Coordinates of C-alpha atoms and ligand atoms in Angstrom, one line a residue:
X448 CA -11.9 24.6 -1.2
X449 CA -14.5 23.9 1.8
X450 CA -13.6 23.4 5.1
X451 CA -13.4 20.5 7.8
X452 CA -13.8 20.2 10.8
X453 CA -13.3 16.3 12.8
X454 CA -14.5 16.4 16.7
X455 CA -13.1 12.7 18.3
X456 CA -10.2 10.9 19.8
X457 CA -6.8 11.7 20.2
X458 CA -5.0 8.6 21.4
X459 CA -1.2 7.7 22.4
X460 CA -1.3 3.9 20.8
X461 CA 0.9 1.2 22.0
X462 CA 1.3 -1.5 19.4
X463 CA 2.4 -4.8 20.0
X464 CA 3.4 -6.6 16.6
X465 CA 3.0 -10.7 17.5
X466 CA 2.1 -13.8 15.2
X467 CA -1.2 -14.7 16.3
X468 CA -3.0 -13.3 18.9
X469 CA -3.3 -15.1 22.4
X470 CA -6.3 -17.1 23.5
X471 CA -7.9 -16.6 27.2
X472 CA -5.0 -17.6 29.9
X473 CA -2.3 -17.8 26.8
X474 CA 0.9 -16.0 26.5
X475 CA 2.6 -15.4 23.5
X476 CA 5.7 -13.5 23.0
X477 CA 5.1 -10.5 20.4
X478 CA 7.7 -9.7 17.4
X479 CA 8.1 -5.5 18.3
X480 CA 6.5 -3.0 20.5
X481 CA 5.7 0.7 19.2
X482 CA 4.4 3.7 20.8
X483 CA 2.8 6.4 18.1
X484 CA 0.0 9.0 17.9
X485 CA -3.7 7.3 17.0
X486 CA -7.4 7.7 17.9
X487 CA -9.4 7.9 15.0
X488 CA -10.5 11.2 15.6
X489 CA -7.1 12.6 15.1
X490 CA -6.1 10.0 12.7
X491 CA -8.9 11.1 10.3
X492 CA -8.4 14.9 10.8
X493 CA -3.8 13.5 10.2
X494 CA -5.4 12.4 6.5
X495 CA -7.1 15.6 6.0
X496 CA -4.8 17.8 6.8
X497 CA -1.6 15.3 4.8
X498 CA -3.9 15.1 1.2
X499 CA -4.6 18.7 1.2
X500 CA -7.2 19.8 2.9
X501 CA -8.1 22.6 5.5
X502 CA -8.9 21.0 8.8
X503 CA -9.1 21.6 11.8
X504 CA -9.3 19.3 15.1
X505 CA -11.3 19.4 18.1
X506 CA -11.1 17.2 21.1
X507 CA -9.3 16.9 23.9
X508 CA -5.8 15.8 25.3
X509 CA -4.6 15.0 29.1
X510 CA -1.0 16.6 30.4
X511 CA 1.0 14.1 29.9
X512 CA 4.0 12.2 28.6
X513 CA 1.9 11.5 25.2
X514 CA 0.4 15.1 24.7
X515 CA 3.2 16.6 23.3
X516 CA 3.3 13.4 20.3
X517 CA -0.2 14.0 19.6
X518 CA -0.1 17.3 19.6
X519 CA 3.4 17.2 17.3
X520 CA 1.7 15.2 15.1
X521 CA -1.3 17.0 13.9
X522 CA 0.7 20.3 13.5
X523 CA 3.2 18.5 11.6
X524 CA 0.2 17.3 9.1
X525 CA -1.4 20.7 8.5
X526 CA -3.9 20.4 11.2
X527 CA -5.3 23.7 13.3
X528 CA -4.8 22.6 17.3
X529 CA -6.2 25.6 18.5
X530 CA -9.2 24.4 19.6
X531 CA -7.9 21.1 21.5
X532 CA -8.7 21.4 25.3
X533 CA -6.3 20.3 27.3
X534 CA -7.1 18.9 30.8
X535 CA -5.4 19.3 34.0
X536 CA -4.9 16.4 36.0
X537 CA -6.2 14.0 32.8
X538 CA -3.9 11.7 31.3
X539 CA -4.3 11.3 27.5
X540 CA -5.9 8.6 26.1
X541 CA -4.5 5.0 25.3
X542 CA -5.2 2.7 22.9
X543 CA -3.6 -1.0 22.9
X544 CA -3.4 -2.4 19.7
X545 CA -2.2 -5.9 18.9
X546 CA -1.6 -6.6 15.0
X547 CA -1.1 -10.0 13.7
X548 CA 1.0 -11.5 11.4
X549 CA -1.9 -11.1 8.7
X550 CA -2.0 -7.1 9.3
X551 CA -5.1 -7.9 10.7
X552 CA -5.7 -5.8 14.4
X553 CA -7.3 -5.9 18.2
X554 CA -7.8 -2.6 19.6
X555 CA -8.8 -1.7 23.6
X556 CA -9.2 2.2 24.2
X557 CA -9.1 3.8 27.6
X558 CA -10.6 6.9 26.9
X559 CA -8.5 9.4 29.2
X560 CA -8.9 13.2 28.7
X561 CA -11.5 11.9 25.5
X562 CA -14.1 11.9 27.8
X563 CA -13.8 15.1 28.3
X564 CA -15.3 16.1 25.1
X565 CA -18.7 16.4 26.5
X566 CA -21.5 18.6 26.2
X567 CA -19.8 21.7 27.6
X568 CA -16.8 21.7 25.6
X569 CA -19.4 20.8 22.5
X570 CA -21.7 24.2 23.6
X571 CA -18.5 26.2 23.9
X572 CA -17.2 25.3 20.4
X573 CA -20.5 25.0 18.3
X574 CA -20.0 28.7 16.6
X575 CA -17.0 27.2 14.7
X576 CA -18.7 24.2 14.0
X577 CA -21.2 25.7 12.6
X578 CA -19.0 27.9 10.5
X579 CA -17.0 24.4 8.5
X580 CA -18.7 22.6 5.5
X581 CA -17.8 19.4 6.4
X582 CA -18.0 17.6 9.7
X583 CA -15.9 14.3 10.7
X584 CA -17.1 12.3 13.6
X585 CA -16.9 8.6 15.1
X586 CA -18.2 7.0 18.5
X587 CA -15.0 7.0 20.7
X588 CA -16.0 9.9 22.4
X589 CA -19.1 10.6 24.1
X590 CA -22.5 10.1 22.7
X591 CA -24.3 12.4 24.8
X592 CA -22.1 15.5 23.4
X593 CA -22.4 14.6 20.3
X594 CA -25.6 13.8 19.8
X595 CA -26.2 17.4 21.7
X596 CA -24.1 18.3 18.5
X597 CA -26.1 17.2 16.0
X598 CA -28.9 18.2 17.5
X599 CA -27.2 22.4 17.9
X600 CA -26.3 22.2 14.6
X601 CA -28.1 23.6 11.5
X602 CA -29.8 21.1 9.5
X603 CA -27.5 21.3 6.2
X604 CA -24.5 22.9 6.6
X605 CA -22.0 21.6 7.6
X606 CA -22.5 17.8 5.5
X607 CA -22.2 15.5 8.7
X608 CA -20.0 12.1 7.7
X609 CA -20.2 9.9 10.5
X610 CA -17.8 6.5 11.3
X611 CA -19.5 4.3 13.7
X612 CA -16.4 2.9 15.3
X613 CA -16.5 1.2 17.7
X614 CA -19.8 0.0 16.7
X615 CA -22.9 1.1 19.5
X616 CA -26.3 1.3 18.8
X617 CA -27.6 4.2 16.9
X618 CA -31.5 3.7 18.3
X619 CA -31.4 7.8 20.2
X620 CA -28.8 9.1 18.1
X621 CA -30.1 11.6 15.5
X622 CA -29.1 10.1 13.0
X623 CA -31.2 11.7 10.1
X624 CA -28.9 14.6 10.3
X625 CA -25.8 12.7 9.0
X626 CA -25.2 13.1 5.4
X627 CA -23.3 9.1 5.4
X628 CA -22.3 6.8 7.8
X629 CA -19.0 4.7 7.2
X630 CA -19.5 1.7 8.7
X631 CA -17.0 -1.3 8.4
X632 CA -18.4 -4.9 6.9
X633 CA -18.4 -5.7 10.9
X634 CA -19.5 -2.3 12.0
X635 CA -22.5 -2.9 9.0
X636 CA -23.1 -6.2 10.7
X637 CA -23.4 -5.7 14.6
X638 CA -25.3 -2.1 13.2
X639 CA -28.6 -4.5 11.6
X640 CA -28.1 -7.6 12.6
X641 CA -27.2 -8.7 8.5
X642 CA -24.4 -11.4 6.9
X643 CA -22.0 -9.1 5.4
X644 CA -20.3 -11.9 4.2
X645 CA -21.0 -11.9 0.8
X646 CA -21.3 -8.6 -2.0
X647 CA -25.7 -9.3 -1.6
X648 CA -25.0 -9.1 2.0
X649 CA -23.0 -6.0 2.3
X650 CA -26.3 -4.6 -0.5
X651 CA -29.2 -5.8 1.3
X652 CA -27.4 -4.4 5.2
X653 CA -26.7 -0.9 3.8
X654 CA -30.3 -0.5 2.6
X655 CA -31.6 -1.6 5.8
X656 CA -29.2 0.7 7.5
X657 CA -30.6 3.5 4.7
X658 CA -34.3 3.3 6.0
X659 CA -33.3 2.4 9.5
X660 CA -31.3 5.6 10.4
X661 CA -32.7 8.5 7.3
X662 CA -28.9 9.0 6.2
X663 CA -28.8 10.5 2.7
X664 CA -25.8 7.2 2.3
X665 CA -24.1 4.1 3.5
X666 CA -20.4 4.0 2.6
X667 CA -19.3 0.1 3.8
X668 CA -15.1 0.0 3.9
X669 CA -15.1 -3.7 3.8
X670 CA -10.6 -3.5 3.5
X671 CA -9.1 -6.0 1.2
X672 CA -12.5 -6.6 -0.6
X673 CA -13.2 -2.5 -1.5
X674 CA -15.9 -0.3 -0.3
X675 CA -19.4 -0.3 -1.3
X676 CA -21.8 2.4 -1.3
X677 CA -25.5 2.8 -1.5
X678 CA -28.0 5.6 -1.8
X679 CA -31.5 4.0 -2.2
X680 CA -31.0 4.5 -5.7
X681 CA -27.7 3.0 -6.4
X682 CA -25.3 0.0 -4.8
X683 CA -21.6 0.4 -6.0
X684 CA -18.7 -1.5 -5.8
X685 CA -15.4 0.0 -5.9
X686 CA -13.1 -3.2 -5.6
X687 CA -9.9 -2.6 -3.9
X688 CA -6.3 -1.5 -4.5
X689 CA -3.9 -5.4 -4.6
X690 CA -1.2 -4.0 -2.0
X691 CA 1.7 -5.7 1.0
X692 CA -0.3 -4.9 4.2
X693 CA 1.6 -5.1 7.1
X694 CA -1.2 -3.4 9.4
X695 CA -4.4 -2.3 8.8
X696 CA -4.7 0.0 11.4
X697 CA -6.4 3.5 10.7
X698 CA -7.1 1.9 6.8
X699 CA -10.7 3.2 7.7
X700 CA -9.7 6.7 8.9
X701 CA -7.5 7.0 6.7
X702 CA -10.3 6.3 3.7
X703 CA -12.5 8.4 5.4
X704 CA -10.3 11.1 6.0
X705 CA -9.4 11.1 2.0
X706 CA -13.2 11.0 1.2
X707 CA -13.7 13.8 2.5
X708 CA -11.1 16.1 0.9
X709 CA -11.6 14.6 -2.2
X710 CA -15.6 16.0 -1.4
X711 CA -14.4 19.2 -0.3
X712 CA -12.3 19.9 -3.4
X713 CA -15.8 19.3 -5.3
X714 CA -15.2 15.5 -6.7
X715 CA -17.7 13.4 -6.8
X716 CA -18.7 10.7 -4.5
X717 CA -17.3 8.2 -7.3
X718 CA -13.9 9.6 -7.9
X719 CA -13.6 10.5 -3.9
X720 CA -14.3 7.1 -3.0
X721 CA -11.9 5.7 -5.8
X722 CA -8.8 8.9 -4.0
X723 CA -10.1 7.5 -0.6
X724 CA -9.3 3.3 -1.7
X725 CA -5.6 4.6 -2.6
X726 CA -5.4 5.9 0.5
X727 CA -7.0 3.0 2.4
X728 CA -5.2 0.6 0.5
X729 CA -1.3 3.0 1.5
X730 CA -1.7 3.0 4.8
X731 CA -2.2 -1.2 5.2
X732 CA 1.6 -0.9 3.5
X733 CA 3.3 0.8 6.4
X734 CA 3.0 0.0 10.4
X735 CA 0.9 2.0 13.2
X736 CA -1.6 4.5 12.7
X737 CA -0.4 7.8 11.9
X738 CA 2.9 7.5 10.8
X739 CA 1.5 4.9 8.2
X740 CA -0.7 7.5 6.5
X741 CA -0.3 8.8 2.8
X742 CA 0.8 12.3 1.9
X743 CA -1.2 13.6 -1.4
X744 CA 1.8 13.1 -3.6
X745 CA 1.9 9.5 -2.2
X746 CA -1.1 8.6 -3.8
X747 CA -1.2 11.0 -6.8
X748 CA 1.9 8.6 -7.7
X749 CA 0.0 5.5 -6.1
X750 CA -3.1 6.0 -8.8
X751 CA -0.8 6.5 -11.7
X752 CA 0.4 2.9 -11.6
X753 CA -3.3 1.8 -10.1
X754 CA -3.3 -2.0 -9.4
X755 CA -6.6 -3.4 -9.2
Ligands
LIG1956 O1 -8.6 3.9 13.5 C1 -7.0 3.3 14.6 C2 -7.4 3.8 15.8 O2 -8.4 3.3 17.0 C3 -6.0 3.8 16.8 O3 -5.1 4.7 16.4 C4 -6.5 3.6 18.3 O4 -5.6 4.5 18.7 C5 -8.1 3.7 18.3 O5 -8.6 4.7 18.3

């Protein structure tokens, strides 16, 4: 098995479940509130750790009431945390999350200490990141530092998987250094300006993203529509599994972590996507980000009773 590093955000998620989202100016009564560990980077690291990957987390937290919850969740999920920057006088990243009765979510993030994943921090951890085989990135930490990181890494290793979330312009980002980019269908539409409402739309948009970024492959995560892989010569569809969804938060993160673990074990891209689809599907059956990320035995049991 090859080692994995995740550079990204750690957030405390403040989660409210409600029947439907309020319109601007409207108040609705929610059904429940909880807080839990989250952040796209930390979620992906937790997924790697729970699914059997050898993984280290790189990011930053503040020194506040929530810091221990974030570190504890990573440790309990077999994630190495020695390189997380702990910032005096700062608060941890916070995500305000609304989840509706259809399991859809809306998220607003206040970066807090995630803003300290800056060029200086990246510079200090480059020797460690150069030594891993796989690197997972997202766009919830400062883009200039992520850009710098890509510019400093050697040309072929580690292999880099970018989750372009939250969606933002990649015009000045060295995307040709990426191996794989994994937008959801909304991010793919945003990044290309092409509709992703149909399978054909996803095929065209993923091809366009391949052309404009120079990445090796695009993998679109489209929730209940499944996943779509495009590498210029193949366009493959992997249907989603049928599950009772209660909260889609972190399903994409569980998918990315699972995909990378499977690839780090030497599995084919097709086999890795099926494994990732199962992890993402299981994630939506429970509430919360990290509390809902499955363990390896759960995914394997689920795959034995596969329901597409
Ligand atoms: O991808 C889900 C995550 O997005 C949440 O855990 C939240 O923290 C935001 O970063």
